[in-house]
Coordinates of C-alpha atoms and ligand atoms in Angstrom, one line a residue:
X261 CA 84.0 99.5 122.0
X262 CA 81.1 97.4 123.1
X263 CA 81.4 93.7 122.4
X264 CA 77.6 93.3 122.4
X265 CA 76.3 91.8 119.2
X266 CA 72.9 93.5 119.7
X267 CA 74.6 96.8 119.0
X268 CA 75.9 95.6 115.7
X269 CA 73.2 96.3 113.1
X270 CA 72.5 93.8 110.4
X271 CA 73.0 95.7 107.1
X272 CA 71.7 94.8 103.6
X273 CA 72.8 95.0 100.0
X274 CA 70.7 98.2 99.8
X275 CA 72.8 99.7 102.6
X276 CA 75.9 98.7 100.7
X277 CA 74.7 100.3 97.5
X278 CA 74.1 103.5 99.4
X279 CA 77.4 103.4 101.2
X280 CA 79.2 106.7 101.7
X281 CA 81.2 106.2 104.9
X282 CA 84.6 107.8 104.8
X283 CA 87.4 105.7 106.3
X284 CA 88.4 102.1 105.9
X285 CA 85.6 99.6 106.0
X286 CA 85.6 95.9 106.5
X287 CA 82.7 93.5 106.3
X288 CA 81.3 90.0 106.9
X289 CA 78.8 88.5 104.5
X290 CA 76.6 85.6 105.6
X291 CA 73.1 84.1 105.2
X292 CA 72.0 84.1 108.0
X293 CA 74.4 86.6 109.7
X294 CA 72.4 87.9 112.7
X295 CA 74.3 85.5 115.1
X296 CA 77.7 86.6 114.0
X297 CA 80.0 87.9 116.7
X298 CA 82.8 88.9 114.2
X299 CA 82.0 92.6 114.3
X300 CA 82.4 92.6 118.1
X301 CA 85.8 90.8 117.8
X302 CA 87.2 92.9 114.9
X303 CA 85.9 96.3 116.2
X304 CA 87.4 95.6 119.6
X305 CA 90.8 94.8 118.0
X306 CA 90.6 97.8 115.7
X307 CA 89.8 100.1 118.7
X308 CA 92.7 98.6 120.6
X309 CA 95.1 99.1 117.7
X310 CA 93.9 102.7 117.1
X311 CA 95.1 103.6 120.7
X312 CA 98.7 103.2 119.6
X313 CA 98.4 103.5 115.8
X314 CA 96.1 106.4 114.8
X315 CA 95.9 105.1 111.2
X316 CA 93.4 102.6 112.4
X317 CA 91.1 105.2 114.0
X318 CA 88.7 105.2 111.0
X319 CA 88.7 101.4 110.4
X320 CA 85.4 99.7 111.1
X321 CA 83.9 96.3 110.5
X322 CA 80.2 95.7 109.6
X323 CA 77.9 92.7 109.1
X324 CA 75.7 92.2 106.0
X325 CA 72.9 89.8 105.3
X326 CA 73.6 88.7 101.7
X327 CA 71.6 86.1 99.9
X328 CA 73.8 83.7 97.9
X329 CA 72.1 84.7 94.7
X330 CA 73.3 88.3 95.2
X331 CA 76.9 87.5 96.3
X332 CA 78.5 88.4 92.9
X333 CA 76.7 91.7 92.9
X334 CA 77.5 92.4 96.5
X335 CA 81.2 91.7 95.9
X336 CA 81.2 94.1 93.0
X337 CA 79.5 96.8 95.0
X338 CA 81.9 96.2 97.9
X339 CA 84.8 96.6 95.5
X340 CA 83.3 99.8 94.0
X341 CA 82.9 101.2 97.5
X342 CA 86.5 100.4 98.2
X343 CA 86.0 98.1 101.3
X344 CA 89.5 96.8 102.2
X345 CA 88.3 93.3 102.9
X346 CA 85.4 90.9 103.7
X347 CA 84.9 87.8 105.7
X348 CA 82.6 85.1 104.2
X349 CA 80.6 82.7 106.2
X350 CA 77.9 80.1 105.5
X351 CA 77.0 79.7 102.6
X352 CA 79.4 82.0 100.7
X353 CA 82.8 80.4 101.3
X354 CA 82.5 77.8 98.5
X355 CA 80.5 80.0 96.1
X356 CA 83.1 82.8 96.3
X357 CA 86.0 80.5 95.6
X358 CA 85.4 80.5 91.8
X359 CA 84.5 84.2 91.7
X360 CA 87.6 85.8 93.0
X361 CA 90.5 87.2 90.9
X362 CA 93.1 85.1 92.7
X363 CA 93.3 82.5 95.5
X364 CA 96.1 82.1 98.0
X365 CA 97.9 78.9 97.1
X366 CA 97.4 77.4 100.6
X367 CA 93.6 77.8 100.2
X368 CA 93.5 76.2 96.7
X369 CA 93.0 72.6 98.0
X370 CA 90.3 73.7 100.5
X371 CA 88.1 74.9 97.6
X372 CA 86.7 77.6 99.9
X373 CA 87.7 81.1 101.0
X374 CA 86.6 82.9 104.2
X375 CA 88.7 86.1 103.8
X376 CA 88.9 88.4 100.8
X377 CA 91.5 91.2 100.4
X378 CA 90.9 94.0 97.8
X379 CA 93.8 94.2 95.4
X380 CA 94.2 96.1 92.1
X381 CA 93.3 93.0 90.2
X382 CA 90.1 92.4 92.3
X383 CA 89.4 90.2 95.3
X384 CA 92.2 87.8 96.5
X385 CA 90.8 84.9 98.5
X386 CA 92.4 83.3 101.6
X387 CA 91.2 80.7 104.0
X388 CA 92.1 81.3 107.7
X389 CA 89.9 78.6 109.2
X390 CA 92.7 76.0 109.2
X391 CA 95.1 78.4 110.9
X392 CA 92.3 79.1 113.5
X393 CA 91.9 75.4 114.1
X394 CA 95.6 74.6 114.5
X395 CA 96.2 77.6 116.7
X396 CA 93.2 76.8 118.9
X397 CA 94.1 73.1 119.3
X398 CA 97.6 74.2 120.4
X399 CA 96.4 76.9 122.7
X400 CA 93.5 75.1 124.3
X401 CA 94.8 71.5 124.4
X402 CA 98.6 72.0 124.1
X403 CA 98.6 69.7 121.1
X404 CA 100.0 70.0 117.5
X405 CA 98.2 68.8 114.4
X406 CA 101.8 68.3 113.0
X407 CA 102.9 64.8 113.9
X408 CA 99.5 63.9 115.5
X409 CA 97.1 61.1 114.7
X410 CA 93.8 62.8 113.9
X411 CA 90.3 61.5 114.0
X412 CA 88.2 63.9 112.0
X413 CA 84.4 63.8 112.2
X414 CA 82.5 65.1 109.2
X415 CA 82.9 65.6 105.5
X416 CA 81.4 69.0 104.8
X417 CA 83.1 72.4 104.2
X418 CA 84.7 72.7 107.7
X419 CA 85.9 69.1 107.6
X420 CA 87.5 69.7 104.2
X421 CA 89.4 72.7 105.6
X422 CA 90.5 70.8 108.7
X423 CA 91.7 67.8 106.6
X424 CA 93.7 70.1 104.3
X425 CA 95.3 71.8 107.3
X426 CA 96.2 68.5 109.0
X427 CA 97.8 67.3 105.8
X428 CA 99.6 70.6 105.1
X429 CA 101.0 70.5 108.6
X430 CA 102.1 66.9 108.1
X431 CA 99.9 65.0 110.7
X432 CA 101.0 61.4 111.3
X433 CA 97.7 59.9 110.1
X434 CA 94.2 61.1 109.3
X435 CA 91.1 59.0 110.0
X436 CA 87.9 60.6 108.7
X437 CA 84.4 59.4 109.8
X438 CA 81.2 60.6 108.2
X439 CA 77.5 59.6 108.3
X440 CA 77.0 59.7 104.5
X441 CA 79.5 57.5 102.7
X442 CA 79.2 59.3 99.4
X443 CA 80.2 62.6 101.0
X444 CA 83.1 60.9 102.8
X445 CA 84.3 59.3 99.5
X446 CA 84.2 62.7 97.8
X447 CA 86.3 64.3 100.5
X448 CA 88.8 61.4 100.4
X449 CA 89.2 61.8 96.6
X450 CA 89.6 65.6 97.0
X451 CA 92.4 65.4 99.5
X452 CA 94.2 62.4 98.1
X453 CA 96.5 64.5 95.9
X454 CA 97.9 66.5 98.9
X455 CA 98.4 63.5 101.3
X456 CA 101.9 63.0 100.0
X457 CA 102.4 59.7 101.8
X458 CA 100.4 60.5 104.9
X459 CA 98.0 57.6 105.6
X460 CA 94.4 58.7 105.2
X461 CA 91.4 56.5 105.9
X462 CA 87.7 56.8 105.8
X463 CA 85.2 55.0 108.0
X464 CA 81.6 54.9 109.1
X465 CA 81.2 56.4 112.6
X466 CA 79.6 53.1 113.8
X467 CA 82.5 50.9 112.4
X468 CA 85.7 51.9 114.1
X469 CA 88.7 50.5 112.3
X470 CA 90.7 48.0 114.3
X471 CA 94.1 49.6 113.5
X472 CA 93.1 53.1 114.6
X473 CA 95.9 54.2 117.0
X474 CA 95.5 55.3 120.6
X475 CA 96.3 58.9 121.5
X476 CA 94.5 60.5 118.5
X477 CA 93.1 64.1 118.6
X478 CA 89.4 63.9 117.9
X479 CA 88.1 66.9 116.0
X480 CA 84.3 67.3 115.4
X481 CA 83.6 69.1 112.2
X482 CA 80.0 67.9 111.9
X483 CA 77.1 70.1 112.8
X484 CA 75.8 67.3 115.1
X485 CA 75.7 69.1 118.5
X486 CA 74.3 72.4 117.4
X487 CA 70.9 71.2 118.8
X488 CA 70.4 69.4 122.1
X489 CA 68.5 66.7 120.3
X490 CA 71.3 65.8 117.9
X491 CA 72.9 62.4 118.1
X492 CA 76.6 62.2 119.1
X493 CA 78.7 62.1 115.9
X494 CA 80.7 59.2 117.4
X495 CA 80.7 56.9 120.4
X496 CA 84.0 58.0 122.1
X497 CA 84.0 54.8 124.2
X498 CA 84.3 52.8 121.0
X499 CA 87.6 54.6 120.1
X500 CA 91.0 53.5 121.4
X501 CA 91.6 56.1 124.1
X502 CA 92.0 59.5 122.4
X503 CA 94.3 62.2 123.8
X504 CA 91.7 65.0 123.6
X505 CA 88.5 66.1 121.9
X506 CA 88.1 69.4 120.0
X507 CA 84.6 70.5 118.9
X508 CA 84.3 73.2 116.2
X509 CA 80.9 74.1 117.6
X510 CA 80.9 77.0 120.1
X511 CA 77.2 77.7 120.5
X512 CA 76.2 75.8 122.6
X513 CA 79.6 76.0 124.4
X514 CA 79.4 72.4 125.5
X515 CA 78.0 69.9 123.1
X516 CA 77.0 66.3 123.9
X517 CA 80.3 65.1 122.5
X518 CA 82.3 67.4 124.8
X519 CA 80.2 66.3 127.8
X520 CA 80.9 62.6 126.9
X521 CA 84.6 63.4 126.5
X522 CA 84.7 65.2 129.9
X523 CA 83.0 62.2 131.5
X524 CA 85.8 60.0 130.2
X525 CA 88.3 62.4 131.7
X526 CA 89.6 63.7 128.4
X527 CA 90.7 67.3 127.8
X528 CA 88.2 69.2 125.7
X529 CA 87.9 72.5 123.9
X530 CA 85.0 74.1 121.9
X531 CA 85.4 76.1 118.6
X532 CA 85.3 79.6 120.1
X533 CA 89.1 80.1 119.9
X534 CA 89.1 78.7 116.4
X535 CA 86.7 81.5 115.5
X536 CA 88.9 84.0 117.3
X537 CA 92.2 82.9 115.6
X538 CA 90.7 82.7 112.1
X539 CA 89.5 86.3 112.7
X540 CA 92.9 87.5 114.0
X541 CA 94.5 86.0 110.9
X542 CA 92.0 87.7 108.6
X543 CA 92.8 91.0 110.3
X544 CA 96.5 90.3 109.8
X545 CA 95.8 89.9 106.0
X546 CA 94.0 93.3 105.9
X547 CA 96.2 95.3 108.3
X548 CA 99.6 93.6 108.3
X549 CA 99.4 93.4 112.1
X550 CA 100.4 90.0 113.5
X551 CA 97.5 87.7 114.4
X552 CA 99.2 86.9 117.7
X553 CA 99.0 90.6 118.7
X554 CA 95.2 91.1 118.1
X555 CA 94.0 87.6 119.2
X556 CA 93.9 88.3 123.0
X557 CA 91.6 91.4 122.4
X558 CA 89.5 89.5 119.9
X559 CA 89.2 86.5 122.4
X560 CA 88.0 88.8 125.2
X561 CA 85.4 90.4 122.9
X562 CA 84.2 87.0 121.7
X563 CA 83.8 85.8 125.3
X564 CA 81.9 88.9 126.3
X565 CA 79.6 88.6 123.2
X566 CA 78.9 85.0 123.9
X567 CA 78.1 85.7 127.5
X568 CA 75.6 88.3 126.4
X569 CA 73.7 85.8 124.2
Ligands
NDP285 P1 78.3 71.3 106.3 O1 76.9 71.5 106.2 O2 79.2 71.6 105.1 O3 78.7 69.8 106.8 C1 77.9 69.2 107.8 C2 78.6 67.9 108.3 O4 78.0 67.5 109.5 C3 78.5 66.8 107.3 O5 79.6 66.0 107.4 C4 77.3 66.0 107.8 O6 77.3 64.7 107.4 C5 77.4 66.2 109.3 N1 76.2 66.1 110.0 C6 75.2 66.9 110.0 N2 74.2 66.5 110.9 C7 74.7 65.3 111.4 C8 74.1 64.4 112.3 N3 72.9 64.6 112.9 N4 74.8 63.3 112.7 C9 76.1 63.1 112.1 N5 76.6 64.0 111.2 C10 75.9 65.1 110.9 O7 78.7 72.2 107.5 P2 80.2 72.9 107.8 O8 81.2 71.9 107.4 O9 80.2 74.2 107.2 O10 80.1 73.1 109.4 C11 80.2 72.1 110.3 C12 80.3 72.6 111.7 O11 81.5 73.3 112.0 C13 79.1 73.6 112.1 O12 78.7 73.2 113.4 C14 79.8 74.9 112.1 O13 79.2 75.8 113.1 C15 81.2 74.5 112.6 N6 82.3 75.5 112.2 C16 82.9 76.2 113.2 C17 83.9 77.1 112.8 C18 84.6 77.8 113.9 O14 85.3 78.8 113.6 N7 84.6 77.4 115.2 C19 84.3 77.4 111.4 C20 83.5 76.6 110.5 C21 82.5 75.7 110.9 P3 76.6 64.1 106.1 O15 77.6 64.2 105.0 O16 76.2 62.7 106.5 O17 75.4 65.0 105.8

């Protein structure tokens, strides 16, 4: 199976409506979706599984460009065509949350779903991004969110998922910085009910709290860094020495924040393995095969696909 994204066609709602492929189909919906390397990852893992388990020989994963206005219709067609599952990426994760038949309890406080499984009652929504983050932080940096002090940058959808994961795993404290105070306050209010005694603080990136502990794991969940011209989401030299910096962005592979962290001698990791592990967990939900078994194949495919970009 080629891991090249250029060989993965971008399909449309019209293609879905005309769908007649026999076998088990999986999908990812996004807008835009062209950049997605998820088909390369999932199809590599499915090919690998089929070598030892023939029942996976007819499984395949496809990417669809779906406009948010047509998401409900697309999910209905997907169900009628008996797709086993679908991944959702920007901007569908939040829109779909209120439109699925059931939501996995762990995903409830996130308010967003990235993996849907077809059940008799309809789509069941899960969110595997938090698992992807926690697993990548452990694998790449040797650190656990559980028991760690976390400095989280951002207050958008990815930050919300990360904050929920940190709290569900019982981090020691959570310090959230965001450019726009209003968005920060909304996030703090949303996660307050699940803090259960864990200290949670919000601050402006330019005003570092005096009591912020040393040795925190810094996680960038802002989109600052996607472009070369973006400002740094925080000045790392103004923080008490962190233990490591994780950036959810993986394209470019090294953001300004990761460069700044490396210059300070801090361990760093980008978001590619977060993508890999959320994908492996999604595949586990659809196949019952442990995410730890498929992650290495998905990781290799992801690296090949990124190198081809
Ligand atoms: P959202 O649009 O929901 O949130 C964007 C966040 O970035 C907000 O907090 C926003 O702050 C902040 N921001 C944007 N531009 C700047 C800037 N120039 N300076 C400082 N802060 C800025 O996006 P998502 O939460 O969905 O995604 C965030 C990032 O995480 C993206 O880069 C995405 O690619 C990555 N991601 C990676 C994943 C992975 O698997 N590796 C999974 C999911 C996301 P404000 O409130 O002030 O606007």
